[in-house]
Amino acid sequence: MGKKKRKLPRPRLDFCHDVRREATHSLVISPPNQPQEADHREKLFPPVVMTASQSDSLVVLFGATAGAYGAKLGSDERELILLVWQVVDLHSKKVGTLHKSLVKADNLDLSDQCREVSGLTPEGLDKAEPLDRVLQQFCQLVSSDLKVLGKSSYTLCSDGQLLIRQVLHPEASKKNFVLSDCFYSFYDLRKEFHTCYPSSAAVKDQTIKTMAEYLGLGTDEAEEDFGVWQVKTMVAIIFTMLSESCSHLFTEPENVKHKYETGPCSKSETVSSETVIRARGLPWQSSDQDIARFFKGLNIAKGGVALCLNAQGRRNGEALVRFVNSEQRDLALERHKHHMGSRYIEVYKATGEEFLRIAGGTSNEVAQFLSKENQVIIRMRGLPFTATQEDVLGFLGSECPVTGGKEGLLFVKYPDGRPTGDAFVLFSCEEYAQNALKKHKEILGKRYIELFRSTAAEVQQVLNRYMSTPLIPTLPAPIIPVIPSPYTIATGSIRDCVRLRGLPYTAGVDDILEFMGDATGDIKPHGIHMVFNQQGRPSGDAFIQMKSADKAYTVAQKCHKKMMKDRYVEVFQCSGEEMNFVLMGGTLNRSGLSPPPCKLPCLSPPAYATFQAAAVIPAEAAIYQPQALLPATRTPQASAAAPQTVTYYPAQAAQLYMNYTTYYPSPPVSPTTVGYLTAPPGAVAAAATATHTPILPQPGALVRMQGLPYNTGIKEILSFFQGYQYAPDDYNGLIQLSDQARSMLQAPKEWVCL
């Protein structure tokens, strides 16, 4: 900088001082007349922490852990082993006693970097006090120094954010003791320095040494103990910033939230992707408060914890967490593979869209329910369908009163108003919530009720899932399974198909057509097959039927490892037989073909853009039925007027998705529903006249039950469906199946009911 370095000045003292080692393993620089008896130090002087405009003193604080040092401080979960501090009077520019205290860690295995930089040894730390005792002494000694200086308030000042946010708060949380209020507000010297000297290095690149060099302050690390020279240098930097040439004011301290605030999130909000992370590997019973505790010291946005649910509506061990700014998010990423109990938690970047998809909601009823702030949310699961608000309030009892009485209850219902057996309850304090959780698996009516901690985001997810698709829709007309007869899934050994592997999960049919380019014209009608996994999500695979083996070979050579969006896609030539194996749930890899793990297909067969009223529908088509309810169907008039066009994939109004199962987030889990097409009455009659294949005589739908106990009988199944209308007769005899089709439907532990 062209400035002449000057020797670092000694902190200004208005009294003579001596240095002596005490049995408490603290280096104390104090005036000779100040009493040092143990009973004097044990007398507590509660510190008064005020806002920046009221605070008239700083406590310059420095610390070190048994592991990483510098920019990685706290990233390895190592414990604190050293604290050094000194009080600075901002008005008179006087300083108090300089204290250095060793801290006894539970694990005294010091890293090589720690040994080299600090010069500390396990033997010396073994005689020190634990962290909670050291912090208690810290508060007492700071209060004593303030009294000597005639001051009443102070704010901490540290070199950066890491010591407070990444070391002290997480360690105190793990050791189950509460930090003093003074540790929830502090000044970041690096930020204050950059504000005072804008031309200096960026905040993230600042260190105590670089700040001193910028001001021309000479530092001699060899003259002082580790930690002491850092505090002395920080004090000298502060005095320079307070000089008449700068007249810097400490007015905007950093704040650490005392507790996580719950609250709703609307899908209309804008969430920056620079503030969201994904935590993976969480214990299934963890709540939003547990996650907030894992990130203790970092400021999570209000309602910023969203526990993710799996396809069955149960927690999958992941959560999306939204922080107040990108700086807090970056600190959270440093806690990758830190531990929650005995489990390590993985922390990755996520996007704002992902957070809104999980936590966002649009229901006014939910927004009103969650508008009561600072409430503990409990989820009740397995309620009788006839349960009323009075029944739930009576079940909870007077020892756990619900906030607002009936207004603190939210029953989850299907779009048609039927209850799902789920409800959410608000409690005003942790004590009431704990009393409610003690009723877990107690009986209400004839059912046991499960109670779990919940979050505002989980309320949104559950309501969104239930309101999105009805479990059993109202059918306007009789239904029949439909697989158009002119088309059959390809078979044989002719290699006139290609397999696309590694597709982006967001890829659709239009993307595949664009990817194929000029070869699109060589695709057979309805020849694109998207493969979905058992959860109904895209697997990244697709099969395409070409008009000839030569066309398939040309496409495989031309498009292999061609880019689609940001991924390259592998293209292989294959036969219809190989494609059929994957269609039916098998696998195709370098080892060859593997048979299907279950006997129902996992890929959608193609559908047609028009409905053929007089089509002959084989009974074997039942084995190809999809498992997702269709959103809409076409009328016969519209179908008749539709032009004949080449269709590579089903039209949007009549798409079939094999094994694209609709799940619901609460037990009893709904049976997997079998898809269908609504047929006009005339078409049903025509089909009945044209063939001798029996059809369903009344409205109804097939459901498939999985996971039944081996000793389950008809009586137990009928009892399970109590309250629903089902066909009184056994229609299995009405459906003519070949031996192959019948064997595929009669898998172990699976029932096909009418």
PDB file of N, CA, C and O in Angstrom, residues 499 531-532 539 541-543 576-589 593-594 596 600-603:
ATOM      1  N   ARG A 499     -33.199 -47.704 -28.008  1.00  0.00           N
ATOM      2  CA  ARG A 499     -33.355 -47.375 -26.594  1.00  0.00           C
ATOM      3  C   ARG A 499     -32.571 -46.110 -26.292  1.00  0.00           C
ATOM      4  O   ARG A 499     -31.394 -46.004 -26.624  1.00  0.00           O
ATOM      5  N   VAL A 531     -40.358 -44.615 -20.077  1.00  0.00           N
ATOM      6  CA  VAL A 531     -40.294 -45.585 -18.983  1.00  0.00           C
ATOM      7  C   VAL A 531     -40.338 -44.840 -17.654  1.00  0.00           C
ATOM      8  O   VAL A 531     -39.575 -43.901 -17.438  1.00  0.00           O
ATOM      9  N   PHE A 532     -41.237 -45.286 -16.772  1.00  0.00           N
ATOM     10  CA  PHE A 532     -41.363 -44.699 -15.443  1.00  0.00           C
ATOM     11  C   PHE A 532     -40.983 -45.738 -14.398  1.00  0.00           C
ATOM     12  O   PHE A 532     -41.152 -46.933 -14.598  1.00  0.00           O
ATOM     13  N   SER A 539     -37.718 -42.497 -15.459  1.00  0.00           N
ATOM     14  CA  SER A 539     -36.524 -43.267 -15.118  1.00  0.00           C
ATOM     15  C   SER A 539     -35.303 -42.826 -15.910  1.00  0.00           C
ATOM     16  O   SER A 539     -34.193 -43.266 -15.627  1.00  0.00           O
ATOM     17  N   ASP A 541     -35.158 -43.409 -19.163  1.00  0.00           N
ATOM     18  CA  ASP A 541     -35.117 -44.304 -20.322  1.00  0.00           C
ATOM     19  C   ASP A 541     -36.338 -44.068 -21.202  1.00  0.00           C
ATOM     20  O   ASP A 541     -37.387 -43.624 -20.737  1.00  0.00           O
ATOM     21  N   ALA A 542     -36.176 -44.399 -22.477  1.00  0.00           N
ATOM     22  CA  ALA A 542     -37.298 -44.382 -23.415  1.00  0.00           C
ATOM     23  C   ALA A 542     -36.986 -45.364 -24.540  1.00  0.00           C
ATOM     24  O   ALA A 542     -35.809 -45.617 -24.855  1.00  0.00           O
ATOM     25  N   PHE A 543     -38.040 -45.954 -25.113  1.00  0.00           N
ATOM     26  CA  PHE A 543     -37.899 -46.834 -26.268  1.00  0.00           C
ATOM     27  C   PHE A 543     -38.660 -46.223 -27.446  1.00  0.00           C
ATOM     28  O   PHE A 543     -39.744 -45.653 -27.259  1.00  0.00           O
ATOM     29  N   GLY A 576     -37.735 -55.639 -30.606  1.00  0.00           N
ATOM     30  CA  GLY A 576     -39.012 -55.495 -29.927  1.00  0.00           C
ATOM     31  C   GLY A 576     -39.113 -56.387 -28.717  1.00  0.00           C
ATOM     32  O   GLY A 576     -39.742 -56.038 -27.709  1.00  0.00           O
ATOM     33  N   GLU A 577     -38.494 -57.554 -28.769  1.00  0.00           N
ATOM     34  CA  GLU A 577     -38.522 -58.462 -27.619  1.00  0.00           C
ATOM     35  C   GLU A 577     -37.796 -57.844 -26.427  1.00  0.00           C
ATOM     36  O   GLU A 577     -38.279 -57.902 -25.292  1.00  0.00           O
ATOM     37  N   GLU A 578     -36.639 -57.243 -26.693  1.00  0.00           N
ATOM     38  CA  GLU A 578     -35.898 -56.589 -25.605  1.00  0.00           C
ATOM     39  C   GLU A 578     -36.684 -55.409 -25.046  1.00  0.00           C
ATOM     40  O   GLU A 578     -36.719 -55.187 -23.829  1.00  0.00           O
ATOM     41  N   MET A 579     -37.313 -54.664 -25.931  1.00  0.00           N
ATOM     42  CA  MET A 579     -38.126 -53.548 -25.466  1.00  0.00           C
ATOM     43  C   MET A 579     -39.289 -54.047 -24.614  1.00  0.00           C
ATOM     44  O   MET A 579     -39.637 -53.452 -23.584  1.00  0.00           O
ATOM     45  N   ASN A 580     -39.870 -55.139 -25.025  1.00  0.00           N
ATOM     46  CA  ASN A 580     -41.016 -55.688 -24.314  1.00  0.00           C
ATOM     47  C   ASN A 580     -40.651 -56.106 -22.894  1.00  0.00           C
ATOM     48  O   ASN A 580     -41.446 -55.972 -21.964  1.00  0.00           O
ATOM     49  N   PHE A 581     -39.424 -56.627 -22.711  1.00  0.00           N
ATOM     50  CA  PHE A 581     -39.002 -57.020 -21.371  1.00  0.00           C
ATOM     51  C   PHE A 581     -39.003 -55.820 -20.430  1.00  0.00           C
ATOM     52  O   PHE A 581     -39.450 -55.909 -19.287  1.00  0.00           O
ATOM     53  N   VAL A 582     -38.491 -54.687 -20.912  1.00  0.00           N
ATOM     54  CA  VAL A 582     -38.476 -53.501 -20.070  1.00  0.00           C
ATOM     55  C   VAL A 582     -39.881 -52.945 -19.901  1.00  0.00           C
ATOM     56  O   VAL A 582     -40.254 -52.437 -18.843  1.00  0.00           O
ATOM     57  N   LEU A 583     -40.697 -53.055 -20.970  1.00  0.00           N
ATOM     58  CA  LEU A 583     -42.098 -52.661 -20.864  1.00  0.00           C
ATOM     59  C   LEU A 583     -42.787 -53.395 -19.723  1.00  0.00           C
ATOM     60  O   LEU A 583     -43.613 -52.844 -19.001  1.00  0.00           O
ATOM     61  N   MET A 584     -42.451 -54.663 -19.529  1.00  0.00           N
ATOM     62  CA  MET A 584     -43.104 -55.474 -18.525  1.00  0.00           C
ATOM     63  C   MET A 584     -42.406 -55.408 -17.172  1.00  0.00           C
ATOM     64  O   MET A 584     -42.756 -56.134 -16.254  1.00  0.00           O
ATOM     65  N   GLY A 585     -41.416 -54.524 -17.036  1.00  0.00           N
ATOM     66  CA  GLY A 585     -40.792 -54.347 -15.729  1.00  0.00           C
ATOM     67  C   GLY A 585     -39.439 -54.994 -15.590  1.00  0.00           C
ATOM     68  O   GLY A 585     -38.828 -54.938 -14.527  1.00  0.00           O
ATOM     69  N   GLY A 586     -38.937 -55.642 -16.639  1.00  0.00           N
ATOM     70  CA  GLY A 586     -37.621 -56.244 -16.569  1.00  0.00           C
ATOM     71  C   GLY A 586     -36.533 -55.221 -16.793  1.00  0.00           C
ATOM     72  O   GLY A 586     -36.783 -54.023 -16.935  1.00  0.00           O
ATOM     73  N   THR A 587     -35.287 -55.679 -16.831  1.00  0.00           N
ATOM     74  CA  THR A 587     -34.158 -54.774 -17.032  1.00  0.00           C
ATOM     75  C   THR A 587     -33.334 -55.256 -18.210  1.00  0.00           C
ATOM     76  O   THR A 587     -33.239 -56.456 -18.483  1.00  0.00           O
ATOM     77  N   LEU A 588     -32.733 -54.308 -18.893  1.00  0.00           N
ATOM     78  CA  LEU A 588     -31.876 -54.588 -20.037  1.00  0.00           C
ATOM     79  C   LEU A 588     -30.567 -53.868 -19.804  1.00  0.00           C
ATOM     80  O   LEU A 588     -30.519 -52.652 -19.710  1.00  0.00           O
ATOM     81  N   ASN A 589     -29.485 -54.624 -19.640  1.00  0.00           N
ATOM     82  CA  ASN A 589     -28.177 -54.021 -19.426  1.00  0.00           C
ATOM     83  C   ASN A 589     -27.126 -54.852 -20.141  1.00  0.00           C
ATOM     84  O   ASN A 589     -27.441 -55.754 -20.925  1.00  0.00           O
ATOM     85  N   LEU A 593     -30.729 -59.724 -20.486  1.00  0.00           N
ATOM     86  CA  LEU A 593     -32.082 -59.459 -20.049  1.00  0.00           C
ATOM     87  C   LEU A 593     -32.333 -60.062 -18.685  1.00  0.00           C
ATOM     88  O   LEU A 593     -31.901 -61.177 -18.393  1.00  0.00           O
ATOM     89  N   SER A 594     -33.063 -59.315 -17.840  1.00  0.00           N
ATOM     90  CA  SER A 594     -33.494 -59.824 -16.543  1.00  0.00           C
ATOM     91  C   SER A 594     -35.002 -59.784 -16.522  1.00  0.00           C
ATOM     92  O   SER A 594     -35.609 -58.796 -16.946  1.00  0.00           O
ATOM     93  N   PRO A 596     -38.968 -59.520 -15.332  1.00  0.00           N
ATOM     94  CA  PRO A 596     -39.612 -58.515 -14.493  1.00  0.00           C
ATOM     95  C   PRO A 596     -39.629 -58.939 -13.035  1.00  0.00           C
ATOM     96  O   PRO A 596     -39.878 -60.098 -12.726  1.00  0.00           O
ATOM     97  N   LEU A 600     -46.583 -57.177 -13.172  1.00  0.00           N
ATOM     98  CA  LEU A 600     -47.386 -56.134 -13.797  1.00  0.00           C
ATOM     99  C   LEU A 600     -46.457 -55.191 -14.521  1.00  0.00           C
ATOM    100  O   LEU A 600     -45.351 -54.923 -14.060  1.00  0.00           O
ATOM    101  N   PRO A 601     -46.859 -54.669 -15.665  1.00  0.00           N
ATOM    102  CA  PRO A 601     -45.980 -53.815 -16.459  1.00  0.00           C
ATOM    103  C   PRO A 601     -45.702 -52.499 -15.773  1.00  0.00           C
ATOM    104  O   PRO A 601     -46.472 -52.026 -14.970  1.00  0.00           O
ATOM    105  N   CYS A 602     -44.550 -51.914 -16.101  1.00  0.00           N
ATOM    106  CA  CYS A 602     -44.169 -50.641 -15.499  1.00  0.00           C
ATOM    107  C   CYS A 602     -43.967 -49.558 -16.544  1.00  0.00           C
ATOM    108  O   CYS A 602     -43.289 -48.587 -16.308  1.00  0.00           O
ATOM    109  N   LEU A 603     -44.520 -49.766 -17.715  1.00  0.00           N
ATOM    110  CA  LEU A 603     -44.380 -48.779 -18.780  1.00  0.00           C
ATOM    111  C   LEU A 603     -45.717 -48.596 -19.464  1.00  0.00           C
ATOM    112  O   LEU A 603     -46.480 -49.529 -19.616  1.00  0.00           O
TER     113      LEU A 603
END
